[in-house]
CSV table of C-alpha atoms and ligand atoms in Angstrom, one decimal:
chain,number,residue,atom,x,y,z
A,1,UNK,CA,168.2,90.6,-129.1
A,2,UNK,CA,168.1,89.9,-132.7
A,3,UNK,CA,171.9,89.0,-134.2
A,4,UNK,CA,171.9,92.2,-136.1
A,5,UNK,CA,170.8,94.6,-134.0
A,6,UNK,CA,171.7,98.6,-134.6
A,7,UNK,CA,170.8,101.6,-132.4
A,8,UNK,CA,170.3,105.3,-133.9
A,9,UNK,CA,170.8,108.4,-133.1
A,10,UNK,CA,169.5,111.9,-134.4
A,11,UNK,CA,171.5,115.0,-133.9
A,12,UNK,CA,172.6,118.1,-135.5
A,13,UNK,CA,174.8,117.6,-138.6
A,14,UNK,CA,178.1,119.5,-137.5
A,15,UNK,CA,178.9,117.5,-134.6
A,16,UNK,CA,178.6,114.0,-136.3
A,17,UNK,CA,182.4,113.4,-136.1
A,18,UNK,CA,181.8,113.6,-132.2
A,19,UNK,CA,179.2,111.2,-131.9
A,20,UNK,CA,181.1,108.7,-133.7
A,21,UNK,CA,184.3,109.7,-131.4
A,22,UNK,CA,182.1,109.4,-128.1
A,23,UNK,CA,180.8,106.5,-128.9
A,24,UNK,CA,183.8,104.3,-129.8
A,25,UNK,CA,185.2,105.8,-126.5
A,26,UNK,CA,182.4,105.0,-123.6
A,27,UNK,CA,180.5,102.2,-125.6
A,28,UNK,CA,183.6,99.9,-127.9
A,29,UNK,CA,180.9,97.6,-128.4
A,30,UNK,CA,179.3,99.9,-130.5
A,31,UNK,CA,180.4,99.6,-134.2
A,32,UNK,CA,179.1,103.0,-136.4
A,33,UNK,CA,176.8,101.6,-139.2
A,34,UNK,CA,176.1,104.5,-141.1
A,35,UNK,CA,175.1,107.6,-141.0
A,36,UNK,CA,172.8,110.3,-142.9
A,37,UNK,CA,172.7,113.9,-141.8
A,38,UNK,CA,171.6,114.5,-138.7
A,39,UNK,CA,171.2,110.7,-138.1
A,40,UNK,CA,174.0,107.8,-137.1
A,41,UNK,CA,173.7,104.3,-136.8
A,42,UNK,CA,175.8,101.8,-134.7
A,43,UNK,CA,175.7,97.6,-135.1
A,44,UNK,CA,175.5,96.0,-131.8
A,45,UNK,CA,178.9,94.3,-131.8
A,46,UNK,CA,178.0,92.6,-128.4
A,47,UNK,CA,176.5,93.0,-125.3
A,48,UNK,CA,172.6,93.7,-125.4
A,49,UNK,CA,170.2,96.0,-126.9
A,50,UNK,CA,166.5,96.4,-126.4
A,51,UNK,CA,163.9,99.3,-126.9
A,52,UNK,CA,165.4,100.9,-123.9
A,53,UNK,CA,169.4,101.0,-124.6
A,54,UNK,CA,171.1,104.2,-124.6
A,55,UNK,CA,173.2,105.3,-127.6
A,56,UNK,CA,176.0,107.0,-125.0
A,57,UNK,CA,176.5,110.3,-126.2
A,58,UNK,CA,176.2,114.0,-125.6
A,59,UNK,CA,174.3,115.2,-128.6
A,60,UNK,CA,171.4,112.8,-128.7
A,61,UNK,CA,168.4,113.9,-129.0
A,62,UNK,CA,166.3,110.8,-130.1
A,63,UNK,CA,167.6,107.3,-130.2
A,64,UNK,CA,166.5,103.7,-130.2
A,65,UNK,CA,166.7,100.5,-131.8
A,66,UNK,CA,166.3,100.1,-135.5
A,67,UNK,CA,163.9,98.3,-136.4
A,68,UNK,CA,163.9,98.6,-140.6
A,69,UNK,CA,163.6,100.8,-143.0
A,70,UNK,CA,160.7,101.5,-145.3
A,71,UNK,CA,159.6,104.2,-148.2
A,72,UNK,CA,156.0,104.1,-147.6
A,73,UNK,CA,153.6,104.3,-145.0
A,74,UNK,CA,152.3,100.7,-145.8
A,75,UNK,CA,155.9,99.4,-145.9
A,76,UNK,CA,156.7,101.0,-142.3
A,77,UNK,CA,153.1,99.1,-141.3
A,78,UNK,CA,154.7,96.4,-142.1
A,79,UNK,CA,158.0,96.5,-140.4
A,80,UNK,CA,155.8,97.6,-137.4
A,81,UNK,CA,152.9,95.3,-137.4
A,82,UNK,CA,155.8,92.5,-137.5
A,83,UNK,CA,157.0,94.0,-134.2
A,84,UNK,CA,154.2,94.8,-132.2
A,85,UNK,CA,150.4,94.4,-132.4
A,86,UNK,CA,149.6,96.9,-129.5
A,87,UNK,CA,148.9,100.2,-130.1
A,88,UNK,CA,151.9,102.3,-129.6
A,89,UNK,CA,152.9,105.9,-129.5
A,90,UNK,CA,154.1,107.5,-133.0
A,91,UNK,CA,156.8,109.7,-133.1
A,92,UNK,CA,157.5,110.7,-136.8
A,93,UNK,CA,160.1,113.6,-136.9
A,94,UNK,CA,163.0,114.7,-139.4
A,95,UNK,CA,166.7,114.9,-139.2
A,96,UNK,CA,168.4,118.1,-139.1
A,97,UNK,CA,170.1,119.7,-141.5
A,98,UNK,CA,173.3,122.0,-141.7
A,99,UNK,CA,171.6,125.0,-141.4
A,100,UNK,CA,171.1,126.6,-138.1
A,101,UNK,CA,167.0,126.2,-137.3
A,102,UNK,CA,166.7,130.1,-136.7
A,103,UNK,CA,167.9,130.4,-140.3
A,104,UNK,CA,165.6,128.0,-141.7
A,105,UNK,CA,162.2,128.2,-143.3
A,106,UNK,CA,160.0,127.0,-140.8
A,107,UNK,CA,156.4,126.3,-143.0
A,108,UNK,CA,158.6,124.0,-144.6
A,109,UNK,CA,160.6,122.5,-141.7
A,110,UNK,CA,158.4,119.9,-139.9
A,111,UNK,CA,155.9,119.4,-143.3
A,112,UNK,CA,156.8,116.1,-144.5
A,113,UNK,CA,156.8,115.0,-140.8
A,114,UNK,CA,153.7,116.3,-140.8
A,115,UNK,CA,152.2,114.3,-144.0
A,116,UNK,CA,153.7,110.8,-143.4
A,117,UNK,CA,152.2,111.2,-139.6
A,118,UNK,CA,148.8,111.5,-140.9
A,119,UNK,CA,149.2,109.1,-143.7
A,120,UNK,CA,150.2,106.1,-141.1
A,121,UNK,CA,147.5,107.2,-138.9
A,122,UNK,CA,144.9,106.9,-142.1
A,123,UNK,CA,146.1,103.9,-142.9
A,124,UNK,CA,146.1,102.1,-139.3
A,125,UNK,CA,144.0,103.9,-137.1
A,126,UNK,CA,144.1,101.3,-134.5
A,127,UNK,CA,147.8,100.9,-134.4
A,128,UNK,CA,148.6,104.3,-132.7
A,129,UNK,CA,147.3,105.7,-129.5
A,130,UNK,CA,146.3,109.6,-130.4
A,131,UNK,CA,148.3,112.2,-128.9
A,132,UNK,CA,152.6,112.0,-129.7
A,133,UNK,CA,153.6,112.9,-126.0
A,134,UNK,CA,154.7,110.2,-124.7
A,135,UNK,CA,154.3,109.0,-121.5
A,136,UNK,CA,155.9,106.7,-118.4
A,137,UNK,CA,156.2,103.4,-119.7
A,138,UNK,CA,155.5,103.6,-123.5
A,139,UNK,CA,156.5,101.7,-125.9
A,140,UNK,CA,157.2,104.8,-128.8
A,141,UNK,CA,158.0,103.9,-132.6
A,142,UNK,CA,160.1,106.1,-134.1
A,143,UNK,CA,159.9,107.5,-137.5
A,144,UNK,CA,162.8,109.3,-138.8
A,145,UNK,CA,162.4,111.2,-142.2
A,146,UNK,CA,164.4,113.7,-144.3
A,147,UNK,CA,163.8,117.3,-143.4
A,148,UNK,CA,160.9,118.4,-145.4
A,149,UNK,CA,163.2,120.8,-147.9
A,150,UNK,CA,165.3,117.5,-148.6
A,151,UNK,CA,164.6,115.3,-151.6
A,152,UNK,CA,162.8,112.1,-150.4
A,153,UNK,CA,165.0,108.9,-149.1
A,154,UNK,CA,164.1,105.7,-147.1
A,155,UNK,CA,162.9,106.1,-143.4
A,156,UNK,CA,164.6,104.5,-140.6
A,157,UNK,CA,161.9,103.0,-138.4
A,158,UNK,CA,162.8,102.6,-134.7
A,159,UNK,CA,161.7,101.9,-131.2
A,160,UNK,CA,162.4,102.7,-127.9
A,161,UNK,CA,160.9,103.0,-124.6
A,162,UNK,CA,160.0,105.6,-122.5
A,163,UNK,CA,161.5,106.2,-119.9
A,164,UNK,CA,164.1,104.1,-118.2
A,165,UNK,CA,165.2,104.2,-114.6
A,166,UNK,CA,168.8,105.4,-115.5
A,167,UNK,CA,169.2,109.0,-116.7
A,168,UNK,CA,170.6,107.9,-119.5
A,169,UNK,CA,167.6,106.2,-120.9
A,170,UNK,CA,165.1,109.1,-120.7
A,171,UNK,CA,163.9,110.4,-123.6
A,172,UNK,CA,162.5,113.6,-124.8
A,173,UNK,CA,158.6,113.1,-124.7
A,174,UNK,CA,158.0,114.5,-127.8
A,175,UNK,CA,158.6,113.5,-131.7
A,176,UNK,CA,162.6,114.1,-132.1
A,177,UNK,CA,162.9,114.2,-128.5
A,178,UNK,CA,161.9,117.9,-128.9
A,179,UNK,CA,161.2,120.1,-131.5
A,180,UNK,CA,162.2,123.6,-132.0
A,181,UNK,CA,160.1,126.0,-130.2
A,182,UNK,CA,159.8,129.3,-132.3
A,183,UNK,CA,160.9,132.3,-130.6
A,184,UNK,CA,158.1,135.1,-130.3
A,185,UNK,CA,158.4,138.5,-131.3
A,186,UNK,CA,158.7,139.8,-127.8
A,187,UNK,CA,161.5,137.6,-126.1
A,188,UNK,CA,164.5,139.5,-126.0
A,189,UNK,CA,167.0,136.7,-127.2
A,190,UNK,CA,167.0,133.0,-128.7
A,191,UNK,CA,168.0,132.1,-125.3
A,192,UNK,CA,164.6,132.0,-124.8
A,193,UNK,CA,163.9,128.7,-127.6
A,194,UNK,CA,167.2,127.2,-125.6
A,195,UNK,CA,165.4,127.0,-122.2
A,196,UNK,CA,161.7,126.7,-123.3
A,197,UNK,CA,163.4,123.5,-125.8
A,198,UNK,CA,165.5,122.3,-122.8
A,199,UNK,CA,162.6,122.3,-120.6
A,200,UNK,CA,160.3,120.4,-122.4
A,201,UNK,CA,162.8,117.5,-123.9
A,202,UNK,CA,163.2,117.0,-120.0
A,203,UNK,CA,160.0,117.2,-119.2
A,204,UNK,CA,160.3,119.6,-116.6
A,205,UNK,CA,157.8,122.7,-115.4
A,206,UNK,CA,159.0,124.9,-112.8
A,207,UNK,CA,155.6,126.0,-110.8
A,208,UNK,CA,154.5,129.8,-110.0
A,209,UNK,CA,155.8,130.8,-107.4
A,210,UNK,CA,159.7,129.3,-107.6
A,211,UNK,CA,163.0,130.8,-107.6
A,212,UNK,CA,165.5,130.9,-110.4
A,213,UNK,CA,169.0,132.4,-110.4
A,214,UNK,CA,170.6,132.9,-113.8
A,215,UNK,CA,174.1,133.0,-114.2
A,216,UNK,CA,174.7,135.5,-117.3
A,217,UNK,CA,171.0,136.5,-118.0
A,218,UNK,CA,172.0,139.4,-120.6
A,219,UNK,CA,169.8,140.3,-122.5
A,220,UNK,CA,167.0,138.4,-120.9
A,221,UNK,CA,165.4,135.5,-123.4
A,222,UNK,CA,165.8,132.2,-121.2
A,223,UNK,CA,165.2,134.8,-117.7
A,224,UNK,CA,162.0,136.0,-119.8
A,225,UNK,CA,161.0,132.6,-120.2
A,226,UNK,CA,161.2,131.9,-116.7
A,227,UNK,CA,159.6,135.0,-115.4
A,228,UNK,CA,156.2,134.3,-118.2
A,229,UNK,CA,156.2,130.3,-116.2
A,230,UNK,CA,155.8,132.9,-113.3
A,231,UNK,CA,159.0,132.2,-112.0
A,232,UNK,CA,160.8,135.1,-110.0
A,233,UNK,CA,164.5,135.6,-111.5
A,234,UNK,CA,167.7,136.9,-110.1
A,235,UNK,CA,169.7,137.3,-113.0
A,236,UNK,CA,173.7,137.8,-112.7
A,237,UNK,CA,175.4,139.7,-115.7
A,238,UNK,CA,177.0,142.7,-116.2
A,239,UNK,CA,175.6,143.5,-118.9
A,240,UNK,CA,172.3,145.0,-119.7
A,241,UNK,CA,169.2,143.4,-119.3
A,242,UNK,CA,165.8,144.4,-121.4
A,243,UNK,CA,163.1,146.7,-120.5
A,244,UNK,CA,160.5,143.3,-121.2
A,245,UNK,CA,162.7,141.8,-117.9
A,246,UNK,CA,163.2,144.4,-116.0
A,247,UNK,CA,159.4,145.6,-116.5
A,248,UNK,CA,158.1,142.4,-116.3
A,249,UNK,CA,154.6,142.4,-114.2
A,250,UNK,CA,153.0,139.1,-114.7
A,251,UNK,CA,149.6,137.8,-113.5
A,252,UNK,CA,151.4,135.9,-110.4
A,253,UNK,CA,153.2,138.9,-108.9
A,254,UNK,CA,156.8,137.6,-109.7
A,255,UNK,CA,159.4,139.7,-110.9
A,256,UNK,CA,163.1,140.1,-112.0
A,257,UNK,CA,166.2,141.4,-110.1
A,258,UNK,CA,169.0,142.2,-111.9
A,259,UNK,CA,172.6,141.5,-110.0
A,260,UNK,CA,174.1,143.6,-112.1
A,261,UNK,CA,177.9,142.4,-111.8
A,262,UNK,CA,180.0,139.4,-112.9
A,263,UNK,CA,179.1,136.3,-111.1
A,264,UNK,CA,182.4,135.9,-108.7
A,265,UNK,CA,181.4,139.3,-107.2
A,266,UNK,CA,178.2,138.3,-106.1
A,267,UNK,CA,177.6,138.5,-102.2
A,268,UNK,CA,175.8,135.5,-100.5
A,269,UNK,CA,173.6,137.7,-98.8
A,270,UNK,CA,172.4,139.1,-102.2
A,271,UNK,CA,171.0,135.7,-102.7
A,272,UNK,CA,168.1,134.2,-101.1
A,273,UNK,CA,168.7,131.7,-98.7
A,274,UNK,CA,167.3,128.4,-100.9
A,275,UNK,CA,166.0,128.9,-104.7
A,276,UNK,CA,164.6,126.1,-106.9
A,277,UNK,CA,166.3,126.8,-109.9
A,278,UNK,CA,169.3,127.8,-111.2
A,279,UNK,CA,170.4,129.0,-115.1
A,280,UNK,CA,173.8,129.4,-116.4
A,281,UNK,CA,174.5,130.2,-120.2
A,282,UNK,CA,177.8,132.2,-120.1
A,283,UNK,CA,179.6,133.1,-122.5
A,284,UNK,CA,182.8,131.6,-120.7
A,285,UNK,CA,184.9,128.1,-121.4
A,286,UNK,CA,182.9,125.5,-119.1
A,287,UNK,CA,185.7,124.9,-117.1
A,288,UNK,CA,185.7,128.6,-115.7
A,289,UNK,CA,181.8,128.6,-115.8
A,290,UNK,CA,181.7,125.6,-113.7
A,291,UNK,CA,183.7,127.3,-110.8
A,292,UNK,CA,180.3,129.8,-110.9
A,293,UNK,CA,178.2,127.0,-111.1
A,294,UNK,CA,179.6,124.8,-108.1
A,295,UNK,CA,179.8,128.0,-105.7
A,296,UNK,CA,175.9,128.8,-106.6
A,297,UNK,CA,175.0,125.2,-106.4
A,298,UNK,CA,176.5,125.4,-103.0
A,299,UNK,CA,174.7,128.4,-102.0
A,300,UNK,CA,171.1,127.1,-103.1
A,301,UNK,CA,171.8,124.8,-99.2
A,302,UNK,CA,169.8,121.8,-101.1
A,303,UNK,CA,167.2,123.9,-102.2
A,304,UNK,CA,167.1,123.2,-105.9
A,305,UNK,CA,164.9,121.3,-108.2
A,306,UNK,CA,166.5,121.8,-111.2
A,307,UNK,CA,169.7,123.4,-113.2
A,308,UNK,CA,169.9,124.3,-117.4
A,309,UNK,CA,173.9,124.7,-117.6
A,310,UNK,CA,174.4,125.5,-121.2
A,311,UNK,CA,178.2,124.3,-122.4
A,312,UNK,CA,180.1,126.2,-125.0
A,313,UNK,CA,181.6,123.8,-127.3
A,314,UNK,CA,184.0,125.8,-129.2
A,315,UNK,CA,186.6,123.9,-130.4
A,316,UNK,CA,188.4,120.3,-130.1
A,317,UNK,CA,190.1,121.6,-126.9
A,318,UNK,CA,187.0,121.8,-125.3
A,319,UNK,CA,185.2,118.5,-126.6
A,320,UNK,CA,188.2,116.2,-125.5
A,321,UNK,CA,187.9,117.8,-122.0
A,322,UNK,CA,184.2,117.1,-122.3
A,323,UNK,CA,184.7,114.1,-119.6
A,324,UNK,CA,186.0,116.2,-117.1
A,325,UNK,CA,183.7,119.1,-117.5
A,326,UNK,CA,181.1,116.0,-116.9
A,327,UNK,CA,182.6,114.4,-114.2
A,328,UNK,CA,182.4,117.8,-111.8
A,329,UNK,CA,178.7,118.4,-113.1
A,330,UNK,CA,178.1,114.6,-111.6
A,331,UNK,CA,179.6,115.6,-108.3
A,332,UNK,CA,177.7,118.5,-108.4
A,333,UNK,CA,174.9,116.5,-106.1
A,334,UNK,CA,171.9,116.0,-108.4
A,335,UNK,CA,169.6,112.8,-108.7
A,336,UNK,CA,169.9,112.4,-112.5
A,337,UNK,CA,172.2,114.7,-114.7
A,338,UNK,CA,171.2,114.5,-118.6
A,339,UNK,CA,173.1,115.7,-121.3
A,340,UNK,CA,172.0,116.7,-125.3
A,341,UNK,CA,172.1,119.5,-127.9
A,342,UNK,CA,168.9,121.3,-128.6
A,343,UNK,CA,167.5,122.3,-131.9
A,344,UNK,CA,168.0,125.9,-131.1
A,345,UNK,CA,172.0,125.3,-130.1
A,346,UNK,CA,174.6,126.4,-132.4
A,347,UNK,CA,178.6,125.8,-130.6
A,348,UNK,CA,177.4,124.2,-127.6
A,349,UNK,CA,175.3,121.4,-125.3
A,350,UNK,CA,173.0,121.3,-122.4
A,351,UNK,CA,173.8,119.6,-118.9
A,352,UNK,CA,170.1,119.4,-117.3
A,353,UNK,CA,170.4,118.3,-113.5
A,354,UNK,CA,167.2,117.4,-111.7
A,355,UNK,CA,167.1,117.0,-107.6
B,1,SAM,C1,175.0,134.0,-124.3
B,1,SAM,S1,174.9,135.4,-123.3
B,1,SAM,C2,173.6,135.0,-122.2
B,1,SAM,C3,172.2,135.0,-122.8
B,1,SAM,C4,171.1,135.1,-121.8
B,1,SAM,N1,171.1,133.9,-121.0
B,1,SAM,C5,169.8,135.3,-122.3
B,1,SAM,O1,168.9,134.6,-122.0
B,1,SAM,O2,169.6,136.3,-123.1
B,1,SAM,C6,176.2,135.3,-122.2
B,1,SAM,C7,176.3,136.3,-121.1
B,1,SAM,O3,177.2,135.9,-120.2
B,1,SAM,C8,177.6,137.1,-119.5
B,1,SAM,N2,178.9,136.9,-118.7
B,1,SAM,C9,180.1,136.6,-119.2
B,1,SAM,N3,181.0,136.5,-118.1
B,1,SAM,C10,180.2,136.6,-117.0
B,1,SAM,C11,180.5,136.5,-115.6
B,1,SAM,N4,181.7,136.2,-115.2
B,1,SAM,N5,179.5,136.6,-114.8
B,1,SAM,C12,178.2,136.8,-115.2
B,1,SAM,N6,177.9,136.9,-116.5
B,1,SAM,C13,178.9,136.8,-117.4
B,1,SAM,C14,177.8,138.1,-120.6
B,1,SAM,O4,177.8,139.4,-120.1
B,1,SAM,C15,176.6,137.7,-121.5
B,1,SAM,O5,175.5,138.6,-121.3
């Protein structure tokens, strides 16, 4: 490790206060740098830091070392090339901005991303291998721009590694860790960006075939998500679900079944004896949800490959209990539990739990 080293972090602009405030509690070592939106920086005061450290916080949804910073493509070259002289994968993304991504204009969003991508590539076609997705065992250098309706300001050029042994090293496998899926006309809620974004900065695919309960599936966006990866759904909510759920014939045969009542009065014998996945975005504190979450968890008997537990962060309150409400989703059994806020979330964070 160099003697100045510093780790970043991208997430969304309203919750930088509570980056810096995890950090200093579960990594002291960790000194905040600076920050620009969406983007935080910490000097290693300490202790190591490679390619594949972990920047210990909730909300990230990229991070690595720092390697520089640059204004150009050929001044990032050279902060690269004095690096590495392998080919690597390129991962050039933008911060966010204060302004929820549904709200934002999205040929614009992603453009200047786009622009420096190519010009790098242009300019060193040998020094990147083709496709962004990374994969096991990469070495991925991280370009981190302004969002493209921001005026112009230095890059931060970083590195990490993908992926780590320990959960908390595994990255998104895309530029950003994940971008912001669009939602299409026919999903009945943004839920449905939530999921699709949560299932591909974890890198998951639930198969034809599976089973997925949902724990407050009303209106239907993250169960119609499920159901098109020809998933079949049992949805609990009391509310109502829409007519693209509840008429949902796919080309697998799956379908949706709607337990239409809150989840405490669901009957085991309504559910089936193992599923594979299990939802929960609730509009509930997560300390209620979680009672929910544990009984179903429970009632899967070992069954599951994976669980999306959405956590409504609406206040202080609830961000100071945030070590509790993750210390019962540790015990909740899984192999690796993952936490991070998603393009798409406004008030709240993601707990993904793989078996
Ligand atoms: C944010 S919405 C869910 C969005 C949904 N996942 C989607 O994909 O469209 C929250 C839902 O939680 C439901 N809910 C609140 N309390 C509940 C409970 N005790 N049991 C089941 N659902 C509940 C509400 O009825 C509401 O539909």
């Amino acid at each position: 490790m160099s003697e100045r080293a510093f780790l970043w972090v991208t997430h969304q602009v309203a919750v930088t206060r509570w980056v810096k405030a995890e950090v200093a509690a579960r990594a002291p070592h960790l000194k905040f740098a600076f920050s620009r939106p969406g983007l935080t920086t910490f000097k290693v005061d300490g202790g190591d830091a490679s390619p594949a450290s972990a920047v210990p916080t909730s909300f990230a949804r990229a991070w690595g070392l720092s390697l520089g910073r640059a204004d150009a493509p050929a001044t990032a070259l050279e902060v690269i090339r004095g690096f590495t002289d392998q080919p690597v994968r390129l991962h050039v993304f933008e911060r966010d901005i204060d302004v929820p991504v549904d709200e934002q204009d999205l040929t614009v969003r992603g453009r200047r991303a786009a622009a420096i991508d190519a010009a790098l590539r242009a300019a060193a076609p040998a020094a990147f291998l083709p496709e962004a997705r990374a994969r096991a065992g990469d070495r991925v250098i991280d370009v981190v721009v302004p969002h493209g309706r921001e005026p112009d300001e230095p890059w931060l050029i970083g590195v990490h590694d993908h992926d780590g042994d320990a959960p908390a090293t595994r990255h998104g496998p895309w530029p950003g860790g994940v971008d912001h899926v669009p939602l299409p006309a026919e999903a009945p809620s943004r839920a449905w960006c939530k999921i699709e974004e949560a299932l591909r900065w974890a890198d998951l695919e639930p198969a034809p075939g599976e089973t997925c309960v949902e724990i407050g599936s009303a209106p239907g966006g993250a169960s119609y998500a499920m159901l098109c990866r020809g998933v079949n759904v049992l949805g609990v909510d009391p509310g109502e679900m829409h007519a693209a759920v509840t008429g949902f014939a796919g080309p697998h045969g799956n379908r949706f079944t709607h337990l239409h009542m809150p989840a405490a009065e669901v009957p085991k014998k309504a559910l089936p004896r193992a599923f594979e996945w299990l939802l929960c975005d609730v509009n509930l504190a997560p300390m209620v949800a979680l009672k929910y979450i544990e009984r179903f968890v429970a009632l899967a008997h070992g069954g599951l490959r994976g669980a999306v537990l959405t956590l409504k962060l609406n206040d202080d309150g609830v961000f100071e209990a945030l070590p509790r409400i993750l210390a019962r989703i540790d015990k909740l059994g899984a192999r690796t539990v993952r936490v991070t806020q998603l393009p798409s979330h406004r008030s709240e964070v993601v707990a993904i739990l793989t078996w």
